[in-house]
Structures are given as structure tokens and as C-alpha cells.
């Protein structure tokens, strides 16, 4: 079909989206496509959008190809691989003018189902598959590999690279190697024979990946827990965090088993989230580095134990892979919607340390750092990942670890200190940082013991309802939280090349789209300074950044502007100075969305000033 719009032309800079049916076996084929381009030295950023049921509903796999290295969602689709009739109309509508529609034309489609401004590419995948294989399941599975082969011809992807990947994938199942390679070439050969005109999108070998690695955030965080000294994980399965606990167990089986074959770790799948956090609190009280991994609904159930750990001052690490809420919400969609729930988790006056990783590398670093912070501060620490980071493979810098690094266990009084007569008062601030000394059970036969309670007490850990004792303890906890400001990862500030009236604050998985949006805004004449928040409590530099700008956009992926609310609440600033930019449909935010929202506000303000 000849399009009424000039076909798009781009090399190593386009977006491909696969529309499939969940349970059809398409995931491995789509991942094969993305990794083949990566092996050719071109950065890719794939995102899997899948339903929360087992099979039958629509699923999408979007691949951003960008030699420049943009890893966020751009917005728009240049090539749609439409393999799901149920979503055909919406998928076709998503194409950019001049884009390409690839589909299985084994059965004819009415002309009304197409657009006259896109190029249509039909390949009889079902027909070829049915003529080659008898088994219905094989026909479906190999049809997926066939469209990868067809795309390799259309986009000029080296088939030898794909063959190597297939060999790696089926190394343990050699019988599947030959039929998969055959399916690859069936699709490729058909295109080479029947479609004489290549499309305007092309993959060209490059050297733009460098030494970066390709890994999921959940696997990275699990490895960070191992390196951070964790020996106990208690968890309850919940999307999208389950793979984190599973990866931790896999790594522990490799790194936490001694020479005699004894496991030096405990991974416990509890009966529910309440039990899992209770086990972690108990392990932390005993001196183990312990964590749980969960998502929003799990945090809701854990609130009472979180409050106990905060008030009794027990180190606990919680890795929250955020998803759409509230309630069950959208279990397989991404959001940044647990910020307030975690910052103030539990009843009463509580404030918790939050860490906001932007990619798998920071998932690794922050997971490891969380155990040091929890021990140093004697408090719960949350690592606030999300589905976009946790369950999608992302290019990032290689992980680094200093083997000389010593774990920070904080103020733990030893038997020698107690024997020497050092005074021990479990909840007394001895040096002004709000952090008291603690002991581990069994440290000394008759000194250093105390009663751990969730009720009010005096500095010696004795039960007390005296107002003065309660206030002392609560103010000390605030002082400890203030101490955390200098211990947590500090913000990352980027200055515009020219003086900027506006600033933007963002965090977590918004990062890759934000970087691209800043460049788009700059090209449109809008200068923007940015600050990436990496932790709560906010260091004073965050307030300094806000004060230096007339207005500051707060970009986040939730409905209520939760980080913005936290900024207003903690700094007591005028809410009008913080302009919310909110994206919360469950898909990762795009550079186009951010740039459009900022420009819509910034340009009218500039126009009003010019008129005045």
C-alpha cells in the first residue's frame, strides 16, 4: 500500500512496538529482537506492558532504538508489529504519520482497517507456519520467530547475530535450536524474495553501547542486598517484586553457601506480608541484616510492624517495587504512588528514610547502602523502585564494589565496653545526633540488656507515660532523621547552559525521559535547570534549588503530586511555586509528555512578561 504521507526515514533512531496476546510465547521472540540490535552496538530500551492475568489479554513490548543513548520512552510508534486482532484499531492509531504497519496477512483485512498515511507490510506468517509445522503450539511459537526474521530483513539486522542469540537461549535444549533458526530464515527469506523495496527504518552497526550492562532492576537490587551483607529475606509473593526475592535466593545459593555446603542465609516465603515484615523486624533486632521486598498493597499491611521498628529503633530494609494503586489497582503497571505512604508509614508521628534509584545500577548501590543506613540510624529504610525499573531490562553502567568497604553497623556496644563499665541507656542521645547505643542479644551475661517495647519509655528503656519522657524520645527521633540528611545519597543538579528562570525536580524512573525532555525544551528556547532527588529526608540543597528559581516543576508519576506534597510539608514553602507535572496512566512517562507540559506553562508566562 502506498502511503499518502512520506514514509519515515531513520537510522538507529526509532520506536518499534509489538502488539501480542499474553501467553502466545511472544515474549522471548520480542526480547530476541531487542538484544540483536543491542549486540550490533546500538542502545535499546525495551519495555514490557503486560496484563495481570495469566493469558488471553493484550500485551505490548515497546523497543526504543537510539544510537544517542536515550533510554526513556519517547512517545509515538514508528513501526507497529500488529499481531493481536483485538487491539488492532488502537495499535494502528498509535502509529506516527509516515510510520510502518507490519501484520500477518494470511487472512485479508478490509481497507477500512488501514490508514492512508502509513506504509503497510503484510507477511503471511500463519500460512507459512501451517505449511511447515503440524503441532499447533509449534506453529504459534515459531510464527513469533518468523516475524523476527522478517523484521531482520526489513531493518537490515544481521541474522548471524540473531542465530548466536538463539544458540545461547537454547544451549540447554539443543533440539530446539534448528527449528528456531529455520523459522528465523523462513520469515527473512520471504521478505527478501517478495518485498523488493526496503523500508526507511534501518539498523546500522555502531559502537554506542560501550561497557554498559543490560539488566533488570530487581536482579540488580537482589545482588545489592547480597553485597550489602543481607542474610535474611522474608517475603510474600506480589507483582512486581517477586523476582527480586527469587533472584536473591539464586545469588545466595551461589555466594552464601560455605565450603561444607551449609547455607549461610535464610529466605522465607511467609504466609502473608504481615508475617514477612515481622520476621524481618525480629531478625534485625537479633543483629542480622534483613529485608523484605514488596509492593504498595504489601506496605499497607506492614504498617503496624513498620511503626514498631521505627519506635523501638530496629534496623529494617524494605524494597518497594511500586505499581499502580490504590487497592489492587493495576498490578502490572508502573507508578510512583507510594511516596507518602512510605514516608509516613504507620500511625502516629513517623518519618522514614526513602531512597529513589533511577536505574539498575542505583538499585544495586542503594540496596547495599540501605543496610548501612538502617544499621547506622536504627530505623526502617525504604528503597523505592518501581515496575518500570524492576521488571524491564535497562542499559546502565557496570556495578562497582570496593572490596575494602566495611559495613557500617552503627552504635553497637560491645561486651568489652560493657565489662569496662561504660554506661548503657538504650534510648539516650549521647552525642547530639539523635542515635542511641544498642546491644545485640547475648552480648554480655548481665549487662546491656533492655526491654524492647512499642510503648513509651524513658532513656533507660523503662516503661513510662511521663510527658517529658515521651517528648524527649520523639524529639530525639526527629534529630536522628535530621542526621540522616547528610548520610543519604545527595541530589544531582544539572544547570542549563544559559541562566534559567525555571527549575524541575524529578526522581526515580522518570530520569531517562526527563533528560531527553530537557534537550527538547532547550531546542524550543526554554532553559531548565534540574534536580534529581535521590533520597528523603531532603538535604538543604533541595530548598536552595527551589529558592533559586521563580517556579519549579515537580515531575512525577502519580495523580496527587506526592513528592510535591512532601516538599511543601517538609520545607513549608508556598505550594504555588511548585508546578505539578503528573503522569499516571500506568505506562512509563515519555519525554514528549514532560516537554509538552513544561512548555505549556513556561511559554504563556514568558509571553505575559514580554507584554508587561
XYZ file of C-alpha atoms in Angstrom:
612
model
C 0.000 0.000 0.000
C 1.398 3.413 -0.997
C 1.042 5.916 1.883
C -0.333 9.445 1.469
C 2.408 10.650 3.814
C 6.118 10.431 3.118
C 7.460 7.288 4.810
C 9.650 7.879 7.836
C 13.361 7.519 7.339
C 15.702 6.981 10.279
C 18.815 5.015 11.091
C 19.328 3.795 14.647
C 16.651 6.180 15.925
C 13.094 4.834 16.005
C 10.463 3.061 18.108
C 9.109 -0.418 17.399
C 6.098 -1.766 19.255
C 4.873 -5.361 19.287
C 1.186 -5.977 19.962
C 0.654 -9.573 21.048
C -1.637 -11.820 23.085
C -0.433 -12.791 26.560
C 0.514 -16.457 26.709
C 1.310 -16.719 22.997
C 5.041 -17.187 23.578
C 5.920 -13.839 22.013
C 7.993 -12.517 24.943
C 11.156 -14.450 24.112
C 10.929 -13.525 20.419
C 10.483 -9.850 21.197
C 13.411 -9.908 23.611
C 15.464 -11.628 20.908
C 14.721 -8.709 18.588
C 15.836 -6.111 21.156
C 19.012 -7.959 22.107
C 20.012 -8.424 18.460
C 20.049 -4.660 17.948
C 21.967 -4.255 21.201
C 24.557 -6.793 20.016
C 25.017 -4.638 16.913
C 26.244 -1.864 19.200
C 23.062 0.224 19.175
C 21.463 1.110 22.543
C 17.916 -0.116 23.066
C 15.422 0.395 25.854
C 12.646 -2.223 25.841
C 9.519 -2.081 27.987
C 7.088 -4.921 28.500
C 3.475 -3.912 29.102
C 1.534 -6.966 30.181
C -1.779 -7.840 31.879
C -2.134 -9.221 35.387
C -3.918 -12.402 34.265
C -2.108 -15.496 33.015
C -3.083 -15.499 29.359
C -5.531 -14.223 26.772
C -5.378 -10.449 27.281
C -3.346 -7.990 25.191
C 0.333 -7.463 25.852
C 2.778 -4.999 24.288
C 6.539 -4.812 24.012
C 7.985 -1.455 23.055
C 11.590 -1.085 21.918
C 13.251 2.324 21.795
C 16.236 2.252 19.426
C 18.540 5.207 19.976
C 22.187 5.415 18.983
C 22.365 8.631 21.015
C 21.511 6.577 24.053
C 18.068 7.882 25.032
C 16.611 5.234 27.336
C 13.257 6.796 28.244
C 10.037 6.404 26.329
C 9.924 8.901 23.505
C 6.212 8.739 22.767
C 4.723 7.596 19.458
C 5.461 4.463 17.420
C 7.314 4.275 14.090
C 6.845 0.565 13.364
C 3.904 -1.384 14.760
C 4.032 -5.182 14.657
C 0.303 -5.807 14.946
C -0.227 -9.433 15.948
C -3.376 -9.019 18.054
C -6.705 -8.504 16.225
C -8.369 -7.426 19.497
C -6.266 -4.282 19.760
C -5.807 -3.609 16.039
C -7.616 -0.265 15.858
C -5.828 1.230 18.872
C -2.479 -0.105 17.708
C -2.862 1.333 14.217
C -3.955 4.676 15.663
C -0.742 4.864 17.710
C 1.476 4.974 14.623
C 3.231 8.202 13.679
C 2.267 9.635 10.258
C 4.614 8.043 7.748
C 5.129 5.042 10.026
C 5.025 1.350 9.150
C 2.405 -1.276 9.959
C 3.614 -4.879 9.907
C 0.970 -7.614 10.125
C 0.118 -11.204 9.268
C -1.813 -11.029 6.000
C -2.689 -14.718 5.821
C -6.284 -13.542 6.010
C -7.472 -10.453 4.125
C -8.339 -7.304 6.100
C -10.910 -4.707 4.953
C -9.466 -1.459 3.619
C -11.188 0.463 6.421
C -8.798 -1.146 8.912
C -5.792 0.679 7.484
C -4.579 4.272 7.402
C -3.589 6.033 4.223
C -0.643 7.821 5.884
C 1.322 4.700 6.868
C 3.133 2.019 4.893
C 1.538 -1.425 5.273
C 3.730 -4.521 5.209
C 1.911 -7.838 5.065
C 3.665 -11.190 5.525
C 1.662 -14.485 5.504
C 3.119 -15.762 8.767
C 0.280 -18.147 9.652
C 0.169 -19.562 6.158
C 3.914 -20.289 6.120
C 3.870 -21.658 9.645
C 0.948 -24.009 8.984
C 2.680 -25.332 5.893
C 5.869 -26.066 7.830
C 4.765 -27.475 11.205
C 1.915 -29.763 12.259
C 1.836 -29.147 16.005
C -0.454 -26.173 16.886
C 1.821 -24.940 19.688
C 4.885 -25.100 17.460
C 3.047 -23.166 14.781
C 2.363 -20.348 17.233
C 5.800 -20.250 18.791
C 7.751 -20.410 15.560
C 5.482 -17.804 13.971
C 6.894 -15.381 16.537
C 10.447 -16.190 15.479
C 9.381 -15.827 11.851
C 8.357 -12.216 12.340
C 11.719 -11.537 13.963
C 13.311 -12.943 10.812
C 11.089 -10.801 8.607
C 11.992 -7.698 10.616
C 15.676 -8.539 10.352
C 15.365 -8.261 6.571
C 13.274 -5.088 6.679
C 15.528 -3.299 9.166
C 18.853 -4.738 7.966
C 19.574 -6.560 11.241
C 22.429 -9.053 10.926
C 20.817 -12.545 11.022
C 24.078 -14.061 12.280
C 23.700 -12.045 15.473
C 20.211 -13.471 15.998
C 21.440 -17.001 15.352
C 24.071 -16.589 18.072
C 21.399 -15.363 20.488
C 19.177 -18.334 19.646
C 22.119 -20.618 20.309
C 22.657 -19.035 23.712
C 18.955 -19.222 24.556
C 18.620 -22.909 23.711
C 22.041 -24.078 24.880
C 20.378 -26.469 27.325
C 17.757 -27.546 24.745
C 19.718 -28.286 21.536
C 16.714 -29.907 19.855
C 15.027 -26.504 19.690
C 17.981 -24.766 18.069
C 17.500 -25.957 14.471
C 13.733 -25.294 14.191
C 14.137 -21.796 15.657
C 16.878 -20.963 13.153
C 14.695 -22.406 10.410
C 11.766 -20.191 11.470
C 14.054 -17.165 11.532
C 15.125 -17.731 7.943
C 11.624 -18.601 6.730
C 10.470 -15.109 7.708
C 13.626 -13.426 6.472
C 13.717 -15.264 3.141
C 10.071 -14.493 2.374
C 10.694 -10.767 2.786
C 13.897 -10.870 0.729
C 12.059 -12.643 -2.090
C 8.731 -10.786 -2.133
C 9.400 -7.250 -0.862
C 11.842 -5.503 -3.141
C 11.677 -2.062 -1.526
C 13.282 -1.752 1.927
C 11.577 0.486 4.461
C 13.025 3.767 5.658
C 13.982 2.488 9.112
C 17.365 0.842 9.399
C 19.721 -0.602 11.981
C 23.382 0.080 11.289
C 26.237 -1.378 13.311
C 27.622 1.104 15.808
C 29.786 1.269 18.901
C 27.452 3.194 21.183
C 26.874 0.648 23.951
C 30.365 0.742 25.427
C 30.881 -1.193 28.641
C 27.301 -0.801 29.839
C 25.393 -3.838 31.015
C 21.800 -4.903 30.270
C 19.946 -5.962 33.403
C 16.629 -5.759 35.272
C 16.373 -3.563 38.332
C 15.041 -6.384 40.529
C 18.040 -8.595 39.782
C 20.358 -5.645 40.410
C 18.709 -4.863 43.752
C 18.919 -8.516 44.799
C 22.636 -8.549 44.085
C 22.957 -5.290 46.018
C 21.354 -6.992 49.012
C 23.951 -9.761 48.841
C 26.834 -7.297 48.621
C 25.231 -5.204 51.342
C 25.515 -8.109 53.762
C 21.910 -9.298 53.884
C 21.493 -12.840 55.186
C 17.736 -12.899 55.838
C 14.877 -12.284 53.406
C 11.258 -12.828 54.406
C 8.702 -12.070 51.720
C 5.285 -12.822 50.312
C 4.768 -13.054 46.514
C 3.418 -9.895 44.923
C 3.813 -8.316 41.498
C 6.157 -6.689 40.590
C 8.623 -7.543 43.373
C 8.597 -11.347 43.446
C 11.524 -11.736 41.068
C 13.683 -9.727 43.468
C 13.336 -12.283 46.257
C 13.804 -15.121 43.763
C 16.988 -13.511 42.430
C 18.289 -13.006 45.980
C 17.823 -16.701 46.701
C 19.641 -17.606 43.477
C 22.580 -15.351 44.333
C 22.695 -16.643 47.912
C 22.877 -20.218 46.685
C 25.990 -19.147 44.795
C 27.606 -16.786 47.304
C 26.161 -17.649 50.727
C 26.982 -21.378 50.935
C 30.178 -22.304 52.796
C 32.790 -24.873 51.760
C 30.943 -27.604 53.647
C 27.709 -26.950 51.795
C 25.891 -25.200 54.648
C 23.621 -22.310 53.751
C 24.576 -19.058 55.440
C 21.297 -17.389 54.609
C 17.570 -17.704 55.204
C 14.927 -16.971 52.588
C 11.422 -17.458 53.941
C 8.205 -17.202 51.950
C 5.842 -16.161 54.705
C 2.087 -16.720 54.843
C 1.427 -13.028 54.212
C 3.096 -9.609 54.211
C 2.397 -9.067 57.907
C 4.308 -12.192 58.850
C 7.159 -11.351 56.493
C 7.830 -7.907 57.976
C 7.506 -9.367 61.482
C 10.248 -11.874 60.699
C 12.464 -9.121 59.307
C 11.968 -6.970 62.405
C 12.889 -9.944 64.596
C 15.983 -10.704 62.536
C 17.043 -7.036 62.619
C 16.641 -6.963 66.402
C 18.922 -10.001 66.606
C 21.643 -8.244 64.617
C 21.085 -9.792 61.183
C 20.905 -7.685 58.060
C 17.375 -8.496 56.956
C 14.930 -7.233 54.345
C 11.589 -7.782 52.734
C 10.555 -6.962 49.207
C 7.013 -5.975 48.351
C 4.734 -3.500 46.561
C 2.117 -0.972 47.657
C -0.545 -3.388 48.983
C 2.139 -5.153 50.994
C 3.323 -1.898 52.541
C -0.260 -1.181 53.591
C -0.389 -4.455 55.502
C 3.045 -3.922 57.050
C 2.277 -0.573 58.654
C 1.986 -1.714 62.276
C 5.306 -3.541 62.243
C 6.934 -0.611 60.442
C 5.772 1.639 63.277
C 7.185 -0.810 65.817
C 10.576 -0.858 64.077
C 10.591 2.945 63.928
C 9.673 3.455 67.596
C 11.695 0.548 69.007
C 14.557 1.587 66.672
C 15.250 -1.680 64.902
C 17.093 -1.763 61.555
C 14.812 -2.922 58.728
C 15.224 -2.655 54.957
C 12.128 -2.649 52.737
C 12.458 -2.797 48.951
C 9.220 -1.433 47.488
C 8.779 -2.066 43.761
C 5.905 0.329 43.175
C 2.908 -0.396 40.961
C -0.431 1.206 40.159
C -2.797 1.671 43.100
C -4.794 2.110 45.276
C -6.029 -1.303 46.444
C -5.250 -3.937 43.807
C -5.069 -1.105 41.285
C -3.040 -2.048 38.222
C -0.659 -4.774 39.417
C 1.359 -4.889 36.188
C 1.596 -1.168 35.524
C 4.111 1.291 36.866
C 3.649 4.331 39.106
C 5.438 6.364 41.768
C 2.420 6.318 44.019
C 3.734 5.054 47.369
C 5.866 8.063 48.297
C 3.626 9.450 51.031
C 2.527 6.016 52.226
C 6.164 5.062 52.858
C 7.464 8.436 54.070
C 4.939 8.491 56.917
C 4.117 4.777 57.197
C 2.232 3.667 60.327
C 0.021 5.644 62.695
C 1.346 8.376 64.938
C 4.222 10.711 64.101
C 6.656 8.793 61.910
C 9.185 9.739 59.261
C 11.117 7.164 57.271
C 14.193 7.248 55.082
C 13.414 6.727 51.373
C 15.940 6.058 48.608
C 14.973 6.697 44.956
C 17.110 4.739 42.435
C 16.949 5.828 38.803
C 18.193 2.632 37.130
C 19.501 -0.873 37.862
C 22.938 0.402 38.859
C 21.433 2.582 41.556
C 19.148 -0.314 42.555
C 22.338 -2.242 43.267
C 24.042 0.661 45.053
C 21.035 1.829 47.068
C 20.030 -1.687 48.130
C 23.506 -2.214 49.553
C 23.572 1.264 51.115
C 20.151 0.751 52.724
C 21.567 -1.824 55.154
C 24.302 0.568 56.277
C 21.735 3.329 56.737
C 19.309 1.078 58.600
C 22.059 -0.045 60.984
C 23.552 3.424 61.411
C 20.176 5.070 62.027
C 18.490 2.071 63.715
C 15.342 2.557 61.681
C 13.384 1.262 58.665
C 14.807 2.294 55.291
C 12.810 2.031 52.057
C 14.320 1.543 48.596
C 11.664 2.978 46.267
C 11.991 1.211 42.936
C 9.049 0.640 40.570
C 7.866 -1.773 37.905
C 9.480 0.184 35.060
C 12.919 -0.190 36.627
C 12.366 -3.517 38.378
C 10.905 -5.672 35.611
C 12.419 -4.166 32.463
C 15.944 -4.675 31.200
C 17.873 -1.423 31.077
C 21.316 -0.370 29.939
C 23.350 1.035 32.804
C 26.918 1.473 33.970
C 28.581 -1.679 35.329
C 28.225 -2.294 39.035
C 31.201 -1.328 41.175
C 32.180 -2.536 44.624
C 35.128 -1.740 46.840
C 36.282 -4.989 48.459
C 37.845 -2.920 51.243
C 34.468 -1.487 52.167
C 33.485 -2.111 55.786
C 29.834 -2.381 56.755
C 28.579 0.430 58.976
C 26.881 -1.386 61.867
C 26.300 1.867 63.747
C 26.414 2.294 67.519
C 26.552 -1.273 68.807
C 28.029 -1.558 72.302
C 30.410 -4.478 72.727
C 30.913 -6.859 75.642
C 34.302 -5.244 76.270
C 32.748 -1.799 76.587
C 30.092 -3.089 78.961
C 32.643 -5.001 81.008
C 34.710 -1.809 81.281
C 31.733 -0.086 82.906
C 30.529 2.126 80.047
C 27.028 3.304 80.910
C 24.350 1.848 78.678
C 20.999 3.606 78.257
C 19.240 2.188 75.232
C 17.305 5.303 74.223
C 19.623 8.116 75.303
C 21.215 10.534 72.825
C 24.861 10.672 73.865
C 26.409 12.901 71.194
C 23.665 15.050 69.678
C 22.911 13.073 66.516
C 19.752 11.504 67.975
C 21.097 7.966 67.621
C 21.430 5.918 70.842
C 23.634 2.908 71.544
C 22.175 -0.558 71.203
C 23.301 -4.069 72.061
C 22.676 -7.340 70.323
C 21.063 -10.181 72.310
C 23.608 -12.170 74.295
C 26.317 -9.527 74.143
C 27.076 -9.764 77.869
C 25.787 -12.174 80.535
C 24.397 -9.484 82.863
C 24.941 -6.047 81.315
C 23.479 -4.255 78.335
C 20.081 -5.949 78.464
C 16.919 -3.914 77.911
C 13.247 -4.442 77.269
C 12.269 -3.822 73.637
C 8.819 -2.302 73.558
C 6.490 -0.422 71.280
C 5.215 1.649 74.178
C 6.605 4.891 75.501
C 9.651 4.674 77.763
C 12.411 6.685 79.343
C 16.032 6.767 78.086
C 16.803 3.594 80.093
C 14.083 1.679 78.174
C 11.828 1.554 81.249
C 8.092 1.894 80.638
C 6.991 5.496 81.120
C 3.942 7.580 80.270
C 5.517 10.786 81.573
C 5.008 13.520 79.018
C 8.601 14.675 79.364
C 9.956 11.202 78.562
C 7.698 10.870 75.534
C 8.612 14.292 74.178
C 12.328 13.621 74.715
C 12.079 10.421 72.726
C 10.038 11.926 69.886
C 12.356 14.921 69.569
C 15.361 12.616 69.556
C 13.808 10.639 66.698
C 13.424 13.913 64.798
C 17.070 14.726 65.454
C 18.035 11.310 64.127
C 16.005 11.990 60.992
C 17.826 15.303 60.580
C 21.143 13.463 60.935
C 20.075 11.246 58.034
C 20.167 14.248 55.672
C 23.938 14.068 55.454
C 24.060 10.273 55.190
C 21.622 9.609 52.346
C 22.520 9.904 48.630
C 22.651 13.588 47.749
C 20.645 15.230 44.916
C 22.049 15.511 41.398
C 21.822 19.062 39.986
C 22.180 19.952 36.297
C 22.497 23.585 35.233
C 21.283 24.915 31.905
C 23.874 26.427 29.575
C 22.098 29.784 29.962
C 20.511 31.295 33.083
C 17.169 29.562 33.744
C 14.161 31.075 35.470
C 12.543 27.676 35.821
C 13.721 24.525 37.525
C 12.453 20.961 37.573
C 12.607 18.353 40.315
C 12.187 14.689 39.467
C 13.173 11.267 40.783
C 13.453 7.560 40.081
C 12.336 6.073 36.775
C 11.353 9.496 35.416
C 15.065 10.163 34.910
C 15.699 8.930 31.324
C 12.631 10.676 29.869
C 13.496 13.839 31.807
C 16.981 14.049 30.308
C 15.573 13.934 26.780
C 12.772 16.377 27.601
C 15.310 18.964 28.790
C 17.040 18.815 25.409
C 13.727 19.159 23.578
C 12.814 22.193 25.676
C 16.202 23.757 25.090
C 15.721 23.350 21.324
C 12.421 25.215 21.749
C 14.055 28.104 23.585
C 13.126 27.084 27.135
C 16.041 26.795 29.571
C 15.545 24.487 32.517
C 17.735 23.628 35.488
C 17.041 20.233 37.011
C 17.484 18.488 40.347
C 17.092 14.746 40.761
C 16.038 13.860 44.281
C 17.703 10.642 45.397
C 16.520 10.415 48.986
C 14.211 11.585 51.745
C 14.838 13.356 54.111
C 15.651 16.136 51.677
C 19.048 17.761 52.144
C 19.012 21.557 52.430
C 20.358 21.822 48.873
C 16.866 20.907 47.633
C 15.414 24.017 49.264
C 18.300 26.094 47.916
C 17.436 24.884 44.411
C 13.777 25.832 44.828
C 14.670 29.267 46.209
C 16.926 29.944 43.214
C 14.052 29.713 40.701
C 10.836 31.619 40.111
C 8.945 28.372 39.704
C 9.869 24.723 39.863
C 8.157 21.872 38.021
C 7.816 18.673 40.027
C 7.617 15.772 37.596
C 6.246 12.512 38.954
C 4.145 9.509 38.052
C 1.135 9.687 40.346
C -2.141 11.590 40.479
C -1.731 13.610 43.659
C 1.761 15.034 43.288
C 3.086 13.106 46.258
C 6.694 14.287 46.115
C 5.425 17.854 45.707
C 3.265 17.394 48.813
C 6.294 16.103 50.698
C 8.361 19.128 49.614
C 5.661 21.557 50.738
C 5.163 19.726 54.022
C 8.843 19.428 54.907
C 10.015 22.885 53.810
C 6.845 24.898 54.473
C 7.099 26.660 51.127
C 4.342 28.258 49.066
C 2.695 25.441 47.051
C 2.149 27.855 44.131
C 5.892 27.853 43.494
C 5.853 24.127 42.729
C 4.096 23.299 39.468
C 2.935 19.663 39.250
C 3.641 17.676 36.083
C 1.763 14.419 36.621
C 1.602 11.255 34.526
C -0.250 8.266 35.965
C -1.869 6.072 33.298
C 0.381 3.172 34.296
C 2.802 3.461 31.376
C 6.267 4.993 31.841
C 6.265 8.753 31.289
C 7.542 9.983 27.915
C 9.911 12.795 27.012
C 7.187 14.309 24.819
C 4.751 14.428 27.726
C 7.203 16.177 30.041
C 8.368 18.674 27.437
C 4.808 19.461 26.392
C 3.592 20.022 29.961
C 6.541 22.252 30.866
C 6.301 24.260 27.636
C 2.561 24.803 28.111
C 3.229 26.525 31.427
C 6.540 28.244 30.641
C 5.618 29.846 27.312
C 2.472 31.705 28.482
C 4.418 33.023 31.486
C 7.146 34.301 29.197
C 4.563 35.878 26.891
C 2.865 37.682 29.785
C 6.195 39.087 30.924
C 7.016 40.299 27.417
C 3.691 42.130 27.142
C 4.148 43.745 30.552
